[in-house]
Amino acid sequence: MEQKIHITLRFNLAIGKVNLNEIVYRLKELQNPLMLEILKTILMGYDDIISERLSRTDIYPSKARKGLGRHIRKGDPEERFCRGRKISKRGYRSKPRRFSTVFGRLDLPLRRAQCLNCGAFYSPLLSALHVGRYARKEMNFEHEVIEAVIDTNYRRLIDGRSIDISLGGIDNIVVGSDIDETFQEPVSTEDLSAILADGTPVKEHQGRKGELRNVIGISKAGRVEPLGCFTNTPWPEIERIVKERIKEAQSYNIPFVYDGEPGLDDFLSDVAESQRCTWHGPRGLYHSLWQDGLKKKDSQPETDKIKELIGIELPEGEFEILKEEDKQQVKTKYETSKSEIKELIKTFREKGYKHGAAYLENLSNRLFTNIELWLKTGVIAPKTTSLLERVFREIGRRLKKIAWGWSDTAVTNISKMIMIRQYSRDKWERYWKEKLGIKGYFNIEISSVKLSPGTHF
Ligand SMILES: [Zn+2]
């Protein structure tokens, strides 16, 4: 059904004085209020059409009432829908319904109707617009709030738009999001080159300290595949949830990279091969040797040595077309490093560095997983958690900037949102389009803009 809106704008222009900037400046101020007026006009017009069709059953066939007039039957304890579609108009509600929209606050007068079948009073516009009984904001607004929180510029969103949303309101939007139930499609290990997991401290409500834990996959193409964000959740619980998302594949040849947190030693062990983050190796050794009573200057040569033994560079280029001697070189270095680490463990034992020896022994089993994998399959897997640390830094920066205490759910949800928006942009956009229900049922265009005759001479 085509309709038209006529807009009359009145302006004064100081001839010979005004400049371009001032014109643009004032027009910019007009944007949101103008959109609000247009929105209100369209909605009130729609309300009139709906009421007309529902009340004039003598004129309109039942086909014209399709999708209109849905309401809950009066006094039905089970809240079932009434089948009555004939109303009598009962004026307007005493108070307009207030909505938060992207353009600002909308106070919308709502028509009231009485069902001639059950006698219930209701506002037919709300159900026609798919607005719930208690909804006070539209979804584009929610979308913008979330985008603004992710970009940490929510202040700019609120200022100058007469949007009144408290920080608590933003928290509610984040907590109420269904992000938790979405993005759960299974991931195949065949598409992954590694799985990474790590934790980072976060400040929560009333200064409570919490831990955000994150598991990501790295696809063979080097993309981040978020596998799960968790707040104050034990690792075994996280493992169970992540496992549910991983499709069983034939071989579990991918490394699991972590920084040596004890809770992660056997994490996903039937899906991936554990590998200590090679960056944390030397640091961990330093710590163990310190426990054995070594000063930094005495442990330095040992940690340097480990750094060197770990740092095996893989040759660039396609594995299949690499010369056999290039592979041989890696293999030789790998074998030497392994035996040198064994030597070192022996030396540590002889010197009585109990902690150092134990640490190195534990480390050596998991240090070269990526090399072994490469030698076997040619897949280059990441050997540090630095990527995950970068992800954490991005999340942390946002959580910190939003200077109020988050709840567990808020931290988890916002982290998921940041992850998905950052690393699966296309999925993020699809998610919102679906949520907003954009299906081509409303189109609008500017048909003409012209100056009224007689106002200029
Ligand atoms: Zn009814």
Tab-separated table of N, CA and C and ligand atoms in Angstrom, residues 71-74 82-84 115-120 122, ligand 1:
chain	number	residue	atom	x	y	z
A	71	HIS	N	-4.598	-10.769	19.922
A	71	HIS	CA	-4.558	-10.351	21.328
A	71	HIS	C	-4.909	-11.541	22.223
A	72	ILE	N	-4.531	-11.428	23.473
A	72	ILE	CA	-4.803	-12.505	24.417
A	72	ILE	C	-6.242	-12.402	24.919
A	73	ARG	N	-6.934	-13.527	24.962
A	73	ARG	CA	-8.340	-13.544	25.360
A	73	ARG	C	-8.510	-13.054	26.788
A	74	LYS	N	-9.487	-12.228	26.961
A	74	LYS	CA	-9.699	-11.617	28.272
A	74	LYS	C	-9.946	-12.681	29.346
A	82	CYS	N	-7.150	-14.837	21.422
A	82	CYS	CA	-8.571	-14.772	21.092
A	82	CYS	C	-8.722	-14.869	19.576
A	83	ARG	N	-9.800	-15.468	19.139
A	83	ARG	CA	-10.000	-15.594	17.697
A	83	ARG	C	-10.788	-14.415	17.133
A	84	GLY	N	-11.312	-13.579	18.023
A	84	GLY	CA	-12.092	-12.421	17.587
A	84	GLY	C	-11.231	-11.413	16.841
A	115	CYS	N	-12.133	-5.695	21.946
A	115	CYS	CA	-12.536	-6.851	21.159
A	115	CYS	C	-14.030	-7.091	21.376
A	116	LEU	N	-14.746	-7.235	20.274
A	116	LEU	CA	-16.193	-7.455	20.404
A	116	LEU	C	-16.512	-8.910	20.746
A	117	ASN	N	-15.501	-9.748	20.688
A	117	ASN	CA	-15.701	-11.155	21.019
A	117	ASN	C	-15.499	-11.418	22.512
A	118	CYS	N	-14.316	-10.998	23.037
A	118	CYS	CA	-14.024	-11.321	24.445
A	118	CYS	C	-14.079	-10.110	25.362
A	119	GLY	N	-14.110	-8.917	24.758
A	119	GLY	CA	-14.191	-7.716	25.567
A	119	GLY	C	-12.858	-7.143	26.033
A	120	ALA	N	-11.758	-7.767	25.606
A	120	ALA	CA	-10.439	-7.297	26.050
A	120	ALA	C	-10.104	-5.946	25.428
A	122	TYR	N	-7.093	-3.643	24.083
A	122	TYR	CA	-5.688	-3.788	23.664
A	122	TYR	C	-5.340	-2.755	22.606
B	1	ZN	ZN	-10.931	-10.988	21.989
